[in-house]
Short mmCIF file of C-alpha atoms in Angstrom, two decimals:
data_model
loop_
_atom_site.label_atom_id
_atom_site.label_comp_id
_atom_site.label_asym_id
_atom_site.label_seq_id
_atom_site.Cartn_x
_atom_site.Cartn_y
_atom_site.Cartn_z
CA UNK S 1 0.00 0.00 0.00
CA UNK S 2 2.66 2.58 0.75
CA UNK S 3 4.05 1.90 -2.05
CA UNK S 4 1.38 3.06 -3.97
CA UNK S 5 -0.51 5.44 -1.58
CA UNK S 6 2.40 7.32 -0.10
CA UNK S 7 5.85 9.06 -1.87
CA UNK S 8 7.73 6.03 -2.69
CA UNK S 9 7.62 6.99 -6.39
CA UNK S 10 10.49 7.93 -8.88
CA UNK S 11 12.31 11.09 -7.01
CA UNK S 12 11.28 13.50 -9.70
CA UNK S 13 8.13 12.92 -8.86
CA UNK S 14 7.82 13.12 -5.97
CA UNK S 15 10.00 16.30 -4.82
CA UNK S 16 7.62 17.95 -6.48
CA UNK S 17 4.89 18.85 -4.04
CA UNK S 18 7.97 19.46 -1.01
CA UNK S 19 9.20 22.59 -3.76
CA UNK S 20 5.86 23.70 -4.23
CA UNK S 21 5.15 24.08 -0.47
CA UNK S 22 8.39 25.87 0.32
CA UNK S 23 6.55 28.42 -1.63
CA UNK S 24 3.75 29.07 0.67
CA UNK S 25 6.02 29.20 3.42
CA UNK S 26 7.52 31.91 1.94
CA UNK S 27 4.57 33.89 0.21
CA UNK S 28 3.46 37.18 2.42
CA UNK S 29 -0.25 36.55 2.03
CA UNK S 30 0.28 32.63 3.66
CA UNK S 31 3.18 33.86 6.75
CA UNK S 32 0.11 36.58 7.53
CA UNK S 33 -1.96 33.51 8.41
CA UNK S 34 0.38 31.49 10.40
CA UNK S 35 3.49 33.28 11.15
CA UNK S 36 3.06 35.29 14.74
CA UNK S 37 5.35 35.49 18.10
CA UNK S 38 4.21 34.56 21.29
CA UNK S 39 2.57 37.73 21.80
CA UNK S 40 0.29 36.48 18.70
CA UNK S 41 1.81 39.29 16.87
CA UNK S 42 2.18 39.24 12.90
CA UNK S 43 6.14 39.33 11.02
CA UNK S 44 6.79 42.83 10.15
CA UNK S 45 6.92 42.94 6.59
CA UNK S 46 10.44 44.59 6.69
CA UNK S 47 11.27 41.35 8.45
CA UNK S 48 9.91 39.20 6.05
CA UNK S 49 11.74 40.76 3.14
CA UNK S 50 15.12 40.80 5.14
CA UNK S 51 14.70 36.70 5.54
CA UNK S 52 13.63 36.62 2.04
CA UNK S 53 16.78 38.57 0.87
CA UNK S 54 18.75 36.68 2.93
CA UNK S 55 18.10 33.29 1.35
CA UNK S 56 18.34 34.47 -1.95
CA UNK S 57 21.89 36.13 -1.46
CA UNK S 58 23.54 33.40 -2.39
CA UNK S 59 20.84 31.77 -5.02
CA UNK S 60 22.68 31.71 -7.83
CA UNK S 61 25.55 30.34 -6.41
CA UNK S 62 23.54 27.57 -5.18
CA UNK S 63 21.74 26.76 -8.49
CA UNK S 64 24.83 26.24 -10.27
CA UNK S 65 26.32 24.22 -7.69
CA UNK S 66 23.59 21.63 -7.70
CA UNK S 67 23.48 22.07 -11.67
CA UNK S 68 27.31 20.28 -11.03
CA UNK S 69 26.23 17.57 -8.49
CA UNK S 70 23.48 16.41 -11.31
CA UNK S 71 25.82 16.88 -14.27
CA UNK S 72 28.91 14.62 -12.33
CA UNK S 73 25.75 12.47 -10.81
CA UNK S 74 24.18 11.10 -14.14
CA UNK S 75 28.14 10.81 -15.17
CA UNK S 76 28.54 8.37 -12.33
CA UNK S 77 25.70 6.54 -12.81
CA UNK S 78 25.85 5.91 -16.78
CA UNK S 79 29.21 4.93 -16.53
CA UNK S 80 29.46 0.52 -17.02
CA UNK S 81 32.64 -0.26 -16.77
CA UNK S 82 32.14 -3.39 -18.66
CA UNK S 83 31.48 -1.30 -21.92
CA UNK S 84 35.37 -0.34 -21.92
CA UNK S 85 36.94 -3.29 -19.53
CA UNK S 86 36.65 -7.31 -19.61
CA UNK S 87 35.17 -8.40 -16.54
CA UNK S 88 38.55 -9.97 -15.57
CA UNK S 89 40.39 -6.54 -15.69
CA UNK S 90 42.49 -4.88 -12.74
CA UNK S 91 39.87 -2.74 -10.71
CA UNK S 92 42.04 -0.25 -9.99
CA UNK S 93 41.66 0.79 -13.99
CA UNK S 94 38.20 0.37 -14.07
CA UNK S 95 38.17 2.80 -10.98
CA UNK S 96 40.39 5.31 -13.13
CA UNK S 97 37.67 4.83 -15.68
CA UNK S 98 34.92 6.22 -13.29
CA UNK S 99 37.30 9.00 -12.35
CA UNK S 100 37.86 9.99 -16.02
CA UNK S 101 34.14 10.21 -16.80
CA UNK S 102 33.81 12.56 -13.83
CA UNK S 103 36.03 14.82 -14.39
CA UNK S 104 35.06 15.20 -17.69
CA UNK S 105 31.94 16.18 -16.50
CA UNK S 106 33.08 18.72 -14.19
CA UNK S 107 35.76 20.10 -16.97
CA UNK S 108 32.60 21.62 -18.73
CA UNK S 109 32.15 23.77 -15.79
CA UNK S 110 36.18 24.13 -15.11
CA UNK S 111 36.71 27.52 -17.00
CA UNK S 112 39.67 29.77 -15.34
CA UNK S 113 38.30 33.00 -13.50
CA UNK S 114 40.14 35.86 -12.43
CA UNK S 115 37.85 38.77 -10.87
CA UNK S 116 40.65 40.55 -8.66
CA UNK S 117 38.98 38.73 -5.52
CA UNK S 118 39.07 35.08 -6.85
CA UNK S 119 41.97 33.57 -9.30
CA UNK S 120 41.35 30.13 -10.16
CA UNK S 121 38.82 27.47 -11.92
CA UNK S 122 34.70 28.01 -11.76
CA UNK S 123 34.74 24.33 -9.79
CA UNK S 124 37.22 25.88 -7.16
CA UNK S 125 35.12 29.03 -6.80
CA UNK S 126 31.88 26.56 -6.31
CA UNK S 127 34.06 24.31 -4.04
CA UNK S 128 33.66 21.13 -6.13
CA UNK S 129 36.61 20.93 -7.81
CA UNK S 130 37.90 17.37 -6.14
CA UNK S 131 35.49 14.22 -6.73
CA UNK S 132 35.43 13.07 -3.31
CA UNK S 133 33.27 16.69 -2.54
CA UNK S 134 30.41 14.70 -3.94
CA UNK S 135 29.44 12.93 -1.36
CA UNK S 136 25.35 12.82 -2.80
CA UNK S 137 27.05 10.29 -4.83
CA UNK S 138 25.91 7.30 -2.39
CA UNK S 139 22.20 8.63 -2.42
CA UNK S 140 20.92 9.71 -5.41
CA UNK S 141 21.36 6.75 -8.04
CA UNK S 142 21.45 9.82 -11.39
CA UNK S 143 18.32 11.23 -9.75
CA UNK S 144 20.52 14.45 -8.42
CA UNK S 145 18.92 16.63 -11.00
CA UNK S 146 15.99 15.97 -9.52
CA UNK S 147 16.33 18.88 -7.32
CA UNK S 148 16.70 21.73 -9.87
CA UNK S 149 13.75 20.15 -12.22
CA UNK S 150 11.24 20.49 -9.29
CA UNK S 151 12.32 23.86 -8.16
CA UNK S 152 11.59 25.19 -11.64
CA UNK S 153 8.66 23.32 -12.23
CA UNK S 154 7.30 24.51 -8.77
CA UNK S 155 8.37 28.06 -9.86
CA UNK S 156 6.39 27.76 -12.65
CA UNK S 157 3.35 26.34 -11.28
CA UNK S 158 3.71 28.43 -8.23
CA UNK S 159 3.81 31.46 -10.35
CA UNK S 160 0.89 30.68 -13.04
CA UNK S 161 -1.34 29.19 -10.64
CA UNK S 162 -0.99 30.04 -6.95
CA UNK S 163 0.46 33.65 -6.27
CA UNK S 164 -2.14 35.45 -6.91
CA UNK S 165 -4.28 33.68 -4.19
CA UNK S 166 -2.49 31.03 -3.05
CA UNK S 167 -5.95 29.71 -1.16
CA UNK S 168 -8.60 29.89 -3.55
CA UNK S 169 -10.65 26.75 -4.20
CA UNK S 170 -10.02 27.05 -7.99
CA UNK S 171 -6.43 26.17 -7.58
CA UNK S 172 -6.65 23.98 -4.04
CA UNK S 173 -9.33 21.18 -5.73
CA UNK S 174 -6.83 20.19 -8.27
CA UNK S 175 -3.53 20.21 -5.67
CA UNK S 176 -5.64 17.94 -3.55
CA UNK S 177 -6.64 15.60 -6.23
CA UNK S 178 -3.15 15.46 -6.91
CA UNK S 179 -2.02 14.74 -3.14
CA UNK S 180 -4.54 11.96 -2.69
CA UNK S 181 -3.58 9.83 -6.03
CA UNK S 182 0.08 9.57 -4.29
CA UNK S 183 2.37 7.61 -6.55
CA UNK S 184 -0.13 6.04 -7.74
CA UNK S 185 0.06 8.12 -10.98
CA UNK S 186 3.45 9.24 -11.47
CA UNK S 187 2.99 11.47 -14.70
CA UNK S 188 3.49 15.25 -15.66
CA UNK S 189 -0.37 15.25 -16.45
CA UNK S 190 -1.05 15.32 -12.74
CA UNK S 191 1.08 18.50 -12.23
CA UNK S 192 0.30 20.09 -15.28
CA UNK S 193 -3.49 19.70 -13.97
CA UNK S 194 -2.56 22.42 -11.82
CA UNK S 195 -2.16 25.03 -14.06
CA UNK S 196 -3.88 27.32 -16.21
CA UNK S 197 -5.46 25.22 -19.65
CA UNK S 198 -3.03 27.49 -21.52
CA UNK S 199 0.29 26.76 -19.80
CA UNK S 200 -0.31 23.10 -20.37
CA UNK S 201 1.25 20.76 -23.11
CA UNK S 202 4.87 21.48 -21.93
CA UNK S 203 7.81 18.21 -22.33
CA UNK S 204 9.30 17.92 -19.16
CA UNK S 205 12.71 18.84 -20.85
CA UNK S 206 10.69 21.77 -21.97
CA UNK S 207 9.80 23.29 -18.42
CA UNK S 208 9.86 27.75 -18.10
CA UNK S 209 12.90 28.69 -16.66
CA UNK S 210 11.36 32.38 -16.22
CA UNK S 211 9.63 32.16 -12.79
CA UNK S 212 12.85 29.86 -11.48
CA UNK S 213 14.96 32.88 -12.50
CA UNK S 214 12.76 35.40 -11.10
CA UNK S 215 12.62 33.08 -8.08
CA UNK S 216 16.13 33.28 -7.70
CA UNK S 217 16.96 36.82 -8.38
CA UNK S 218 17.25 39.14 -5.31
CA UNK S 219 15.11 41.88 -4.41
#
């Protein structure tokens, strides 16, 4: 049943509604309903966009450095060594094998950078210029990316469907329809339920980057 009923699904499935969510958290008109001190009084809106400015200050940095852990993750994981080695073969090179097709991976990120402040390679600046930094290795499987896709996706959906009233029944019916099938349907035709008829039809290769990047940008 959980299985079925609950979030074991594919991982780019299910992230999806945890993204989405970390929206209302964060919208003014939902922290009005929820978010008050023990003197039951409301965040200041200057505090809100002070917290809000403070987790976007480093944003962009962020984005690109999970953009590397899903680029050297799917390298990882669609490496067989048996394609290139006989199964009798010294480990050790098959090993070297794996390293190769991670740092080539990485190298398309590895362009020099000198800004006055910083001399060195864009996977130096990010931190993730030695293999063994990717520890998300052991956990993800090539499912890494997972993380970006969603966050756009719930940008998207956030934007086009719940920001301008995040609780109105019009957009609520179908994100609870959604929530009660589970994994049970694991498809982009569940999220792309909840938006507008108009904004539907997209690939999932083909998600809007433009709300992500708004999302992203600080104020």
């Amino acid at each position: 049943y959980q299985h079925l009923s609950g979030t074991r699904g594919t991982v780019d499935f299910v992230e999806f509604p945890s993204h989405l969510f970390e929206h209302f958290v964060q919208d003014a008109s939902c922290l009005s309903k929820y978010a008050r001190n023990m003197q039951g009084e409301y965040m200041p809106e200057e505090v809100q966009k002070r917290c809000r400015r403070n987790r976007l200050r480093y944003a962009h940095y962020e984005a690109v450095q999970q953009l590397v852990y899903a680029a050297v993750d799917q390298a990882f994981y669609s490496y067989h060594p048996f394609d290139h080695f006989a199964p009798d073969e010294d480990p050790a090179l098959m090993a070297e094998g794996v390293k190769g097709q991670i740092q080539e991976a990485l190298s398309i990120f590895d362009n020099d950078i000198d800004t006055g402040s910083f001399s060195g390679s864009f996977t130096e600046l990010l931190g993730l210029s030695k293999g063994a930094n990717f520890d998300h290795l052991v956990h993800y499987g090539g499912s890494y990316y997972c993380y970006l896709f969603n966050r756009a996706l719930s940008a998207h959906v956030w934007q086009k469907s719940f920001q301008e009233d995040p609780f109105a029944p019009s957009v609520g019916e179908p994100l609870r329809n959604m929530l009660q099938g589970g994994s049970v349907v694991q498809s982009m035709d569940v999220i792309q339920a909840l938006l507008p008829p108009n904004e539907r039809g997209f690939r999932p290769e083909e998600v809007p980057l433009d709300a992500f990047i708004n999302m992203i940008s600080v104020e």
